[in-house]
PDB file of C-alpha atoms in Angstrom:
ATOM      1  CA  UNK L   1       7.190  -1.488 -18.542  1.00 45.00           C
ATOM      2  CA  UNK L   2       8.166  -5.060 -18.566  1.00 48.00           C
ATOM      3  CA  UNK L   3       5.602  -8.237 -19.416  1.00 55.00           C
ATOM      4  CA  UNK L   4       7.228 -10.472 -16.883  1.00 66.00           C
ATOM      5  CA  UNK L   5       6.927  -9.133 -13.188  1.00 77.00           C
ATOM      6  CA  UNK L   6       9.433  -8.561 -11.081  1.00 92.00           C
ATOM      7  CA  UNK L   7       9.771 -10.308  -7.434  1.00 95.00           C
ATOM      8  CA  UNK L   8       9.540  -6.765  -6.381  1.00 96.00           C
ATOM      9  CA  UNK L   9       6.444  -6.155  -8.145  1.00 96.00           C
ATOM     10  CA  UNK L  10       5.278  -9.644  -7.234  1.00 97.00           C
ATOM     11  CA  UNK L  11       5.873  -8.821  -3.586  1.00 98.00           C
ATOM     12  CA  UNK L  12       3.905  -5.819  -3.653  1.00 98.00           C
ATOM     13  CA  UNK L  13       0.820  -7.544  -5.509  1.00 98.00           C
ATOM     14  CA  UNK L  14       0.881 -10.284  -2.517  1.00 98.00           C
ATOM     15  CA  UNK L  15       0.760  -7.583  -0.150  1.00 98.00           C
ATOM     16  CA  UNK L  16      -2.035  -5.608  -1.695  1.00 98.00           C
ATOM     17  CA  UNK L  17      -4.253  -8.946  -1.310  1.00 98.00           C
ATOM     18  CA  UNK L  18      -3.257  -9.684   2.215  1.00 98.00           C
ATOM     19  CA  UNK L  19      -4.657  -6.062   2.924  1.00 98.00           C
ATOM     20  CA  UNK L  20      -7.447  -6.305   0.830  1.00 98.00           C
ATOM     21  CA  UNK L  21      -8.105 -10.126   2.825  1.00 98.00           C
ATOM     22  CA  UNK L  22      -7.608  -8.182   6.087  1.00 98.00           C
ATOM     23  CA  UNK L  23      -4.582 -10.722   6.562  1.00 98.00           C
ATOM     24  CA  UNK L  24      -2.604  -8.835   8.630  1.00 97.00           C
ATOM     25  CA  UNK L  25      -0.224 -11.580   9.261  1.00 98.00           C
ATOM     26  CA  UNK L  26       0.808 -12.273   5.879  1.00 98.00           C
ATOM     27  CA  UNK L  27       1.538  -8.863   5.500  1.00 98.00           C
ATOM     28  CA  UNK L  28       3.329  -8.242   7.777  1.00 98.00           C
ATOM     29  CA  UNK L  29       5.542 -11.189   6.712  1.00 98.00           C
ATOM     30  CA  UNK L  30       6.464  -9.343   3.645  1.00 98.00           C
ATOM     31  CA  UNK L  31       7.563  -6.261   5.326  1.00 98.00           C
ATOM     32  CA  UNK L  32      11.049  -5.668   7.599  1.00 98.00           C
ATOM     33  CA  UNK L  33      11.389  -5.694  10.969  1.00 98.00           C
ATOM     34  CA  UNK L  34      11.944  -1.654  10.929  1.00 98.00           C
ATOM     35  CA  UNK L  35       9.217  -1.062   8.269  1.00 98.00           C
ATOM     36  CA  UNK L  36       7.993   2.698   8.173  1.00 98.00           C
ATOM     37  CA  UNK L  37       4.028   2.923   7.295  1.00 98.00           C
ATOM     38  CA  UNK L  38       2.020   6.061   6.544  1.00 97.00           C
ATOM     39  CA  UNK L  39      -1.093   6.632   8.820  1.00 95.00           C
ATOM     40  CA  UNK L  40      -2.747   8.042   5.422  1.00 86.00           C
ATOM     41  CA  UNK L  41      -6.239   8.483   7.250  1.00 78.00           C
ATOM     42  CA  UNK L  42      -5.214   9.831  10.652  1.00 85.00           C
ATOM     43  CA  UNK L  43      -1.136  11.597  10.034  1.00 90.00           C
ATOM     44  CA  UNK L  44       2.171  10.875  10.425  1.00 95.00           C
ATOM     45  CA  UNK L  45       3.914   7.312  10.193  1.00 97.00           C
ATOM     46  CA  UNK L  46       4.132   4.026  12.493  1.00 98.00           C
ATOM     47  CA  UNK L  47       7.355   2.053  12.123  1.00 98.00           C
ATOM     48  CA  UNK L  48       7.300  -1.683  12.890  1.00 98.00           C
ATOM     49  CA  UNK L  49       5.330  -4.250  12.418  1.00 97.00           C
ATOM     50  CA  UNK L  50       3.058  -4.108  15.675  1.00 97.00           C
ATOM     51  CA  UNK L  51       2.728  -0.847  15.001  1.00 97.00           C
ATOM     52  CA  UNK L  52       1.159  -0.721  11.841  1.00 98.00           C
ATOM     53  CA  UNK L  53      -0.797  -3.917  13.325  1.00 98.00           C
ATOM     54  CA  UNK L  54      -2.059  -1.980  15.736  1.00 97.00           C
ATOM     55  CA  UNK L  55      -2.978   1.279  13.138  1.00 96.00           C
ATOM     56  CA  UNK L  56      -4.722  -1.191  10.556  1.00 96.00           C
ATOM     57  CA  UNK L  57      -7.030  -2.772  13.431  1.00 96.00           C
ATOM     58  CA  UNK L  58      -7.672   0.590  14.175  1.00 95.00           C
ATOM     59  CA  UNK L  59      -8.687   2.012  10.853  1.00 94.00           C
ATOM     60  CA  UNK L  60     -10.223  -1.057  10.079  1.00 95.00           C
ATOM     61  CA  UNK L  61     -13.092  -0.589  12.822  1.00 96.00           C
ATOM     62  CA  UNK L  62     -13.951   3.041  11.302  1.00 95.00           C
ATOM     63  CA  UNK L  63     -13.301   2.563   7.612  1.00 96.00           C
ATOM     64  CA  UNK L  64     -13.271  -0.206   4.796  1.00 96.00           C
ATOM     65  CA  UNK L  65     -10.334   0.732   2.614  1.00 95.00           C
ATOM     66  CA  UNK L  66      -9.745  -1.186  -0.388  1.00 97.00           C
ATOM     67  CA  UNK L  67      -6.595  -0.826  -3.160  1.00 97.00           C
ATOM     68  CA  UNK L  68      -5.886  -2.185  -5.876  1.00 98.00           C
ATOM     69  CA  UNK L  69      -2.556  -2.181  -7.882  1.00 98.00           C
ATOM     70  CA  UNK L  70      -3.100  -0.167 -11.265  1.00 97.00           C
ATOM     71  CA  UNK L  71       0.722   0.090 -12.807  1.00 96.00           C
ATOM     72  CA  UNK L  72       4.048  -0.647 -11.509  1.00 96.00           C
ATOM     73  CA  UNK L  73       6.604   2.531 -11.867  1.00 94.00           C
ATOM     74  CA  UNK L  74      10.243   0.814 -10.895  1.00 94.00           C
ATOM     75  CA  UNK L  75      11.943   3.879 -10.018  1.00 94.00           C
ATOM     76  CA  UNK L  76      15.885   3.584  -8.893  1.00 90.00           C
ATOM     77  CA  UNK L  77      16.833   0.665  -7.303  1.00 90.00           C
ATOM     78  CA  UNK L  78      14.758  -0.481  -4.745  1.00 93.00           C
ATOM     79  CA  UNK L  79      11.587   2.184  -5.322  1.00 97.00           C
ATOM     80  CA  UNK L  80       8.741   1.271  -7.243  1.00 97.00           C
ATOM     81  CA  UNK L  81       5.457   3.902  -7.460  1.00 97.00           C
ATOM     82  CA  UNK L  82       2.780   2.315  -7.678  1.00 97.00           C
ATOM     83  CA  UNK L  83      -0.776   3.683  -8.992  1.00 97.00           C
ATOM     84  CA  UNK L  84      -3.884   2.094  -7.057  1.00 98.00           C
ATOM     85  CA  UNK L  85      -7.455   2.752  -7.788  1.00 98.00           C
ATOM     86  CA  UNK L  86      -8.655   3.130  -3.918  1.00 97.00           C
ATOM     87  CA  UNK L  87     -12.202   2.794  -2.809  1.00 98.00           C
ATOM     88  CA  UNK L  88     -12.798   3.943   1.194  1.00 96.00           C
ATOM     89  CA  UNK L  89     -16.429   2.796   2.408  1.00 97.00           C
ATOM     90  CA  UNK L  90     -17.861   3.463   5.518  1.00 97.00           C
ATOM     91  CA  UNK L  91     -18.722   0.864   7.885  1.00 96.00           C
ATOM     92  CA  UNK L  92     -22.361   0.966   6.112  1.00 97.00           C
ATOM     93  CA  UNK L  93     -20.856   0.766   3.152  1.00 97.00           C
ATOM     94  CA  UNK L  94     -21.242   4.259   1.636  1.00 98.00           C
ATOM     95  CA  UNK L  95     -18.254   5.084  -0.967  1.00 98.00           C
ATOM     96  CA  UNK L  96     -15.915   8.029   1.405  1.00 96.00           C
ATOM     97  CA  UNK L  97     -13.665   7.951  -1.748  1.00 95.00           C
ATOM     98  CA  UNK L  98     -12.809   6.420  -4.733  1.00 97.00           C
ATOM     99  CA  UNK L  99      -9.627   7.732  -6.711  1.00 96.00           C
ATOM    100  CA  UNK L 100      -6.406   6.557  -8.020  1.00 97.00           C
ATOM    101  CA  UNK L 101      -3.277   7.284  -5.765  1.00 96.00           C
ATOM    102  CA  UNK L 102       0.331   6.658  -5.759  1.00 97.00           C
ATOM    103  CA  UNK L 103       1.881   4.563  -3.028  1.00 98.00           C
ATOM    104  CA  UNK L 104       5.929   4.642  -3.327  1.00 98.00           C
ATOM    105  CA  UNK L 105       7.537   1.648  -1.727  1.00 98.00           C
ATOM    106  CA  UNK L 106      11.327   1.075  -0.970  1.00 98.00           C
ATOM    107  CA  UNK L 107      12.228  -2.485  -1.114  1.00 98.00           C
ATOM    108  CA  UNK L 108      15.484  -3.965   0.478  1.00 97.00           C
ATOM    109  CA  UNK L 109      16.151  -7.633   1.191  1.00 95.00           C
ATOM    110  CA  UNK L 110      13.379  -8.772  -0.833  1.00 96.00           C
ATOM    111  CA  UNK L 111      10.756  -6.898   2.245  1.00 98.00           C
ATOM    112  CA  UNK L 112       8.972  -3.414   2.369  1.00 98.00           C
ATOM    113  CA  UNK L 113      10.872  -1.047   4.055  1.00 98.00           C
ATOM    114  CA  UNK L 114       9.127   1.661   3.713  1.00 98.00           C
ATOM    115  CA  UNK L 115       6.086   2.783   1.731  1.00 98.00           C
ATOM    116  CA  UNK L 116       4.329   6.346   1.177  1.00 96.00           C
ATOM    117  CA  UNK L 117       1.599   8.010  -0.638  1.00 95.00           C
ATOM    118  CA  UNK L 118       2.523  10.447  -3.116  1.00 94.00           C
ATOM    119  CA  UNK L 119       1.125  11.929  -5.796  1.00 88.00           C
ATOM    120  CA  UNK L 120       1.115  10.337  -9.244  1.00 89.00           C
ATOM    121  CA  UNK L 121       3.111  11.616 -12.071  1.00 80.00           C
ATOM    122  CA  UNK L 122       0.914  14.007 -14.901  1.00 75.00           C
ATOM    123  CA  UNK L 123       1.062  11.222 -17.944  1.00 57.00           C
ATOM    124  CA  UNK L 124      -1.576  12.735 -19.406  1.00 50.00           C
ATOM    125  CA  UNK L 125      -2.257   8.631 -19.558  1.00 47.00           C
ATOM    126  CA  UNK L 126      -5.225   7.259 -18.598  1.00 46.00           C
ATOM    127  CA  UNK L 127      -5.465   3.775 -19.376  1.00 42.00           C
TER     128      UNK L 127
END
């Protein structure tokens, strides 16, 4: 892995803040106009930005998700995995979860196109 990020990698550290601020907006302005977004809590996908507007404000007033970026795996062009340490709350704050995931995004035109959870590789790595 590389010392100097990537704009890819810079991208995706941008959006992970505007989640983690609840900034929908700026987001959203880093993703295309066809983006495809898993509904990880609830199933299946949204596509668009109103649509995963709309499924953030929902899972937002049931759960308090925060992720943060661990590594950066740039896979072919245009895919990075990347590992997140995720802790869900409750709305009263009790920890639902807190575990490291892999969210694999495919960039094109500088924007998310797509991203999706999947499982991280074995490294037998933990640091």
């Amino acid at each position: 892995m590389s010392d100097q990020p990537t704009p890819e990698i810079e991208l995706l550290r941008a959006a992970y803040a505007a989640f983690n601020a609840r900034d929908i907006d700026a987001a959203l302005a880093l993703m295309t106009p066809d983006v495809t977004w898993p509904r990880a809590f609830k199933g299946g996908f949204v596509r668009g930005p109103e649509e995963v507007r709309a499924y953030w404000t929902e899972q937002w007033s049931e759960i308090n998700g925060h992720v943060e970026p661990v590594t950066f795996h740039p896979e072919e062009v245009g895919r990075i995995l990347v590992e997140v340490h995720q802790v869900v709350r409750d709305l009263a704050g009790a920890v639902l979860a807190d575990e490291h995931v892999g969210h694999r995004f495919t960039i094109a035109q500088g924007l998310i196109q797509a991203m999706e959870v999947c499982p991280l590789p074995s490294s037998g790595d933990t640091a």
